[in-house]
Amino acid sequence: MRVLVATGAFQDLTSAQTGAAMARAWAEFGAQCAVVPIAETGQGFGRAWADLVQAGPTDWSDVEVFAADGGMALRFVDENPAEADEPSSSERLGVSVAALLARAEHDGLPLPELWLEVPAWTWGDGGAGFWHATRQCHARLRGLRLHLVTTSAQAGLQLTGLRGITAATMHTTGAHPGELLAADQRLVDWCTSMGDPALGTTQGAGAVGGLGAAVLALGGDIVTGPREIARHARLADSVQQADLVVTGYDELDFGSKGGDLVPVVTELAESAGRPVVALARHNWISARELRTMGVEQGYALQSEGQGEAEVLAADGITAACRTIAGTWHW
């Protein structure tokens, strides 16, 4: 029997460690197991990508960067926003990227792809700060495959117009319509200055406070972590070779329904006609609802009485999976 494990991270473990712990339970029954680390932005995407391609961390900058011959993944969190009376800017991210490119060139490291993971931000500048800080590197950025890793919700945002970020944010603050229109026009003008007046209404341009617009203008794309790792790992091919697909999400509930991760796995499994078992520390979704999501069966690895503070270690995951593996084994 061949089992493919493609799971997110549980608590303090990485997605690779979580998957390996699950796979050990099936391996005890003699199954051939393959583990693909997979993660969302802000939930270990960079680490999962690094484990997938065997990339190592660098000490090149003050942000988290993993590097390998296949590219680099940079994780940036806007932890030091501007003062309250100053507009927030994506400039610091641009400075970090410019420094990263300079270091890679200095060390002769090939950089065919670059993934930018920004799980938290305070800016709404349409990527202007990033654009100006990387101006000397635009040719280099256009020459590689640039990806902004975000959530599916962010990937669908526009920058300008009625569905733009200005309309969404300023309405909630009770701003005057005139202010809203003026702010939106500034973003329209900004897109024009980047070379594409229609860029603002392009899907994904509003992602990450408008950083998506700058990334798109540089020839990049807006992706989600699970889909990007699935592409990079050729997960569809692995699913075709498996008899059973096991996925995992730290908490399965009606709000997230496995986030961006579980739907990617179930979509590939459904196309290949392979059954999917979903594992979680806690599962609040009924079997009927899980089946509508493409999951044959869902299991909680911790009982309801176990609190969030109780850590489920790797050995505990393996132990909790043994009964499940015994049921899903042939």
Coordinates of C-alpha atoms in Angstrom, one line a residue:
M1 CA 0.0 0.0 0.0
R2 CA 1.2 3.5 -0.9
V3 CA 0.3 6.4 1.4
L4 CA 0.9 10.1 0.6
V5 CA 0.9 12.4 3.6
A6 CA 0.5 16.1 2.8
T7 CA -0.2 18.0 6.0
G8 CA 0.1 21.3 7.6
A9 CA 2.0 21.9 10.9
F10 CA 0.6 21.1 14.3
Q11 CA 1.6 23.4 17.1
D12 CA 5.3 23.6 17.6
L13 CA 6.2 21.0 14.9
T14 CA 6.9 21.9 11.3
S15 CA 4.7 20.5 8.6
A16 CA 7.5 18.0 7.6
Q17 CA 7.8 16.8 11.2
T18 CA 4.0 16.5 11.6
G19 CA 3.8 14.6 8.3
A20 CA 6.6 12.3 9.3
A21 CA 5.0 11.5 12.6
M22 CA 1.7 10.6 10.9
A23 CA 3.5 8.5 8.2
R24 CA 5.2 6.4 10.9
A25 CA 1.9 5.0 12.0
W26 CA 1.2 3.7 8.4
A27 CA 4.8 2.5 8.0
E28 CA 4.3 0.3 11.0
F29 CA 1.7 -1.6 9.0
G30 CA 4.1 -2.0 6.1
A31 CA 2.9 0.8 3.9
Q32 CA 5.2 2.7 1.7
C33 CA 4.9 6.4 2.7
A34 CA 5.8 9.7 1.1
V35 CA 5.6 13.0 3.0
V36 CA 5.1 16.4 1.3
P37 CA 5.3 19.4 3.7
I38 CA 2.7 21.9 2.8
A39 CA 1.7 25.1 4.5
E40 CA -0.2 28.4 4.2
T41 CA 1.3 31.9 4.5
G42 CA 2.0 32.8 8.1
Q43 CA 1.8 29.1 9.1
G44 CA 5.2 27.9 8.0
F45 CA 5.2 28.3 4.3
G46 CA 8.9 29.2 4.1
R47 CA 9.9 26.3 6.4
A48 CA 7.8 23.9 4.4
W49 CA 9.3 25.1 1.1
A50 CA 12.8 24.8 2.6
D51 CA 12.2 21.2 3.8
L52 CA 10.8 20.3 0.4
V53 CA 13.8 21.5 -1.5
Q54 CA 16.4 21.0 1.3
A55 CA 17.1 24.7 1.6
G56 CA 19.0 26.2 4.5
P57 CA 18.4 29.3 6.5
T58 CA 20.7 32.3 5.8
D59 CA 22.1 35.1 8.0
W60 CA 22.0 37.6 5.2
S61 CA 19.4 40.0 6.6
D62 CA 17.2 40.7 9.6
V63 CA 14.3 38.8 8.0
E64 CA 13.9 35.0 7.7
V65 CA 15.3 33.8 4.4
F66 CA 15.8 30.2 3.1
A67 CA 18.0 29.6 0.1
A68 CA 18.7 26.8 -2.3
D69 CA 19.7 26.4 -5.9
G70 CA 16.1 26.5 -6.9
G71 CA 15.5 29.9 -5.4
M72 CA 14.8 31.7 -2.1
A73 CA 11.8 32.2 0.2
L74 CA 11.7 35.4 2.3
R75 CA 9.3 35.8 5.2
F76 CA 8.7 39.4 6.3
V77 CA 6.5 40.6 9.1
D78 CA 5.8 44.4 9.5
E79 CA 6.6 44.4 13.2
N80 CA 7.7 48.0 13.4
P81 CA 5.0 50.1 11.7
A82 CA 5.4 53.8 11.2
E83 CA 4.5 56.3 13.9
A84 CA 0.8 57.0 14.1
D85 CA 1.1 60.4 12.4
E86 CA 3.2 58.9 9.5
P87 CA 1.8 56.9 6.6
S88 CA 2.9 53.2 6.8
S89 CA 5.0 52.0 3.9
S90 CA 6.2 48.7 2.3
E91 CA 9.6 50.3 1.9
R92 CA 11.3 48.1 4.5
L93 CA 10.3 45.0 2.6
G94 CA 11.8 46.5 -0.5
V95 CA 15.0 47.3 1.3
S96 CA 15.2 43.7 2.5
V97 CA 14.6 42.3 -1.0
A98 CA 17.2 44.6 -2.6
A99 CA 19.8 43.5 0.0
L100 CA 18.9 39.9 -0.7
L101 CA 19.4 40.3 -4.4
A102 CA 22.7 42.0 -3.9
R103 CA 24.0 39.3 -1.6
A104 CA 22.9 36.5 -4.0
E105 CA 24.7 38.2 -6.8
H106 CA 27.8 38.8 -4.7
D107 CA 27.9 35.1 -3.7
G108 CA 27.2 33.9 -7.2
L109 CA 24.0 32.1 -6.1
P110 CA 21.5 31.4 -8.8
L111 CA 18.1 32.9 -8.1
P112 CA 15.5 31.6 -10.6
E113 CA 12.6 32.1 -8.2
L114 CA 11.8 34.3 -5.2
W115 CA 8.8 33.8 -2.9
L116 CA 7.7 36.7 -0.7
E117 CA 5.7 35.7 2.4
V118 CA 4.1 38.6 4.3
P119 CA 1.8 37.3 6.9
A120 CA 1.3 40.7 8.7
W121 CA 1.4 44.3 7.4
T122 CA 0.2 47.7 8.3
W123 CA 0.7 49.6 5.0
G124 CA -1.8 50.3 2.3
D125 CA 0.5 52.1 -0.2
G126 CA -0.2 50.0 -3.2
G127 CA 3.4 48.7 -3.0
A128 CA 4.9 52.1 -3.6
G129 CA 7.5 51.8 -0.9
F130 CA 8.6 48.4 -2.2
W131 CA 8.7 49.6 -5.7
H132 CA 10.9 52.6 -5.0
A133 CA 13.2 50.7 -2.7
T134 CA 13.8 48.1 -5.4
R135 CA 14.0 50.5 -8.3
Q136 CA 17.7 49.6 -9.0
C137 CA 16.7 45.9 -9.0
H138 CA 13.6 46.0 -11.3
A139 CA 15.4 44.4 -14.2
R140 CA 16.6 41.6 -11.9
L141 CA 13.2 41.0 -10.5
R142 CA 11.6 40.9 -13.9
G143 CA 14.2 38.3 -14.9
L144 CA 13.2 35.8 -12.3
R145 CA 9.9 34.2 -11.2
L146 CA 8.6 36.4 -8.5
H147 CA 5.7 35.2 -6.3
L148 CA 3.8 36.9 -3.5
V149 CA 2.5 34.2 -1.2
T150 CA -0.8 35.1 0.5
T151 CA -4.2 33.7 1.2
S152 CA -6.9 32.9 -1.3
A153 CA -9.0 35.8 0.1
Q154 CA -6.1 38.3 -0.4
A155 CA -5.4 36.9 -3.8
G156 CA -8.8 37.9 -5.0
L157 CA -8.6 41.5 -3.9
Q158 CA -8.5 44.5 -6.3
L159 CA -6.5 47.6 -5.5
T160 CA -8.9 50.2 -6.8
G161 CA -12.6 50.7 -7.5
L162 CA -15.6 49.6 -5.6
R163 CA -13.9 46.3 -4.7
G164 CA -10.6 48.0 -3.9
I165 CA -8.8 48.2 -0.6
T166 CA -9.6 51.9 -0.2
A167 CA -13.3 51.2 -0.4
A168 CA -13.1 48.4 2.0
T169 CA -10.9 50.1 4.6
M170 CA -12.2 53.7 4.5
H171 CA -15.8 52.7 4.7
T172 CA -15.2 51.0 8.0
T173 CA -13.6 54.2 9.3
G174 CA -16.5 56.4 8.3
A175 CA -14.5 58.5 6.0
H176 CA -16.2 61.1 3.8
P177 CA -16.9 59.9 0.3
G178 CA -14.7 62.7 -1.1
E179 CA -11.8 61.4 0.9
L180 CA -12.4 57.9 -0.3
L181 CA -12.5 58.9 -4.0
A182 CA -9.4 61.0 -3.6
A183 CA -7.5 58.2 -2.0
D184 CA -8.6 55.7 -4.7
Q185 CA -7.6 58.1 -7.4
R186 CA -4.1 58.3 -5.9
L187 CA -3.9 54.6 -6.3
V188 CA -5.2 54.7 -9.8
D189 CA -2.5 57.3 -10.6
W190 CA 0.1 55.1 -8.9
C191 CA -0.8 52.2 -11.1
T192 CA -0.5 54.4 -14.2
S193 CA 2.9 55.5 -13.1
M194 CA 3.9 51.8 -12.9
G195 CA 2.9 51.4 -16.6
D196 CA -0.7 50.0 -16.4
P197 CA -3.7 52.1 -15.6
A198 CA -5.9 49.0 -15.5
L199 CA -3.7 47.3 -13.0
G200 CA -5.7 48.5 -10.0
T201 CA -8.7 46.4 -11.0
T202 CA -6.7 43.3 -11.7
Q203 CA -7.4 40.4 -9.3
G204 CA -4.7 40.2 -6.7
A205 CA -3.5 43.8 -7.1
G206 CA -5.0 44.6 -3.7
A207 CA -3.2 41.7 -1.9
V208 CA -1.1 42.6 1.1
G209 CA -2.0 46.3 1.3
G210 CA -1.5 46.7 -2.5
L211 CA 1.9 45.0 -2.6
G212 CA 0.3 42.7 -5.1
A213 CA 0.1 45.6 -7.6
A214 CA 3.8 46.2 -7.5
V215 CA 4.5 42.4 -7.8
L216 CA 2.2 42.1 -10.8
A217 CA 3.8 45.2 -12.4
L218 CA 7.2 43.5 -12.1
G219 CA 5.8 40.4 -13.9
G220 CA 5.3 38.4 -10.8
D221 CA 2.1 36.5 -9.6
I222 CA 0.0 36.2 -6.6
V223 CA -0.2 32.7 -5.1
T224 CA -1.3 30.7 -2.1
G225 CA 1.2 28.7 -0.1
P226 CA -0.5 25.3 -0.6
R227 CA -1.0 25.7 -4.3
E228 CA 2.5 26.9 -4.8
I229 CA 4.0 24.0 -2.9
A230 CA 1.7 21.6 -4.7
R231 CA 3.1 23.0 -8.0
H232 CA 6.7 22.9 -6.9
A233 CA 6.4 19.4 -5.5
R234 CA 4.4 18.1 -8.4
L235 CA 1.9 16.9 -5.9
A236 CA -0.6 15.9 -8.5
D237 CA 1.8 13.3 -9.8
S238 CA 2.4 11.9 -6.3
V239 CA -1.3 11.7 -5.7
Q240 CA -1.7 9.6 -8.8
Q241 CA 0.8 7.1 -7.4
A242 CA -0.9 6.8 -4.0
D243 CA -3.6 4.5 -2.7
L244 CA -4.5 6.8 0.1
V245 CA -4.0 10.5 0.7
V246 CA -3.6 11.7 4.3
T247 CA -3.9 15.4 5.0
G248 CA -3.9 17.4 8.2
Y249 CA -4.9 20.8 9.6
D250 CA -4.2 21.9 13.1
E251 CA -7.9 22.7 13.8
L252 CA -10.8 21.7 11.5
D253 CA -13.8 23.9 12.1
F254 CA -16.7 25.4 10.1
G255 CA -15.0 28.7 10.0
S256 CA -11.8 27.7 8.2
K257 CA -12.8 24.3 6.7
G258 CA -9.1 23.5 6.3
G259 CA -8.2 26.9 5.1
D260 CA -6.4 27.0 1.8
L261 CA -4.6 23.8 2.5
V262 CA -7.2 21.0 2.7
P263 CA -9.1 22.1 -0.5
V264 CA -5.9 21.8 -2.6
V265 CA -5.2 18.3 -1.4
T266 CA -8.8 17.1 -1.8
E267 CA -9.0 18.7 -5.3
L268 CA -6.0 16.8 -6.5
A269 CA -7.2 13.6 -4.9
E270 CA -10.6 13.8 -6.4
S271 CA -9.2 14.3 -9.8
A272 CA -7.1 11.1 -9.3
G273 CA -10.0 9.2 -7.7
R274 CA -8.0 8.7 -4.4
P275 CA -9.6 8.7 -0.9
V276 CA -8.6 11.4 1.5
V277 CA -8.4 11.1 5.3
A278 CA -8.1 14.3 7.3
L279 CA -6.4 14.5 10.7
A280 CA -6.5 17.4 13.1
R281 CA -5.7 18.0 16.7
H282 CA -9.4 18.9 17.1
N283 CA -12.1 18.3 14.6
W284 CA -15.4 20.1 14.9
I285 CA -16.8 19.2 11.4
S286 CA -19.3 16.4 11.0
A287 CA -18.6 13.4 8.7
R288 CA -21.4 14.5 6.4
E289 CA -19.9 18.0 6.0
L290 CA -16.4 16.6 5.5
R291 CA -17.6 14.4 2.6
T292 CA -18.9 17.6 0.9
M293 CA -15.3 18.8 1.2
G294 CA -14.0 15.7 -0.5
V295 CA -12.8 14.0 2.8
E296 CA -13.8 10.4 3.4
Q297 CA -13.3 10.6 7.1
G298 CA -11.9 13.1 9.6
Y299 CA -10.3 12.3 12.9
A300 CA -9.3 14.3 16.0
L301 CA -6.0 13.3 17.5
Q302 CA -6.7 15.0 20.8
S303 CA -9.8 14.5 22.9
E304 CA -12.1 17.5 23.6
G305 CA -11.0 17.5 27.2
Q306 CA -7.4 18.3 26.2
G307 CA -6.7 22.0 26.2
E308 CA -4.9 24.1 23.7
A309 CA -2.0 24.4 26.1
E310 CA -1.3 20.7 26.0
V311 CA 1.3 20.1 23.3
L312 CA 0.8 17.1 20.9
A313 CA 4.3 15.9 20.3
A314 CA 5.5 13.8 17.4
D315 CA 5.3 10.6 19.4
G316 CA 1.8 11.5 20.4
I317 CA 0.7 12.0 16.8
T318 CA 2.1 8.7 15.8
A319 CA 0.4 6.9 18.7
A320 CA -3.0 8.7 17.9
C321 CA -2.7 7.6 14.3
R322 CA -2.1 3.9 14.9
T323 CA -5.8 3.0 15.2
I324 CA -6.6 5.2 12.2
A325 CA -3.8 3.6 10.1
G326 CA -5.1 0.2 11.1
T327 CA -8.6 1.1 9.8
W328 CA -7.2 2.7 6.6
H329 CA -4.9 0.0 5.6
W330 CA -5.1 -2.7 2.9

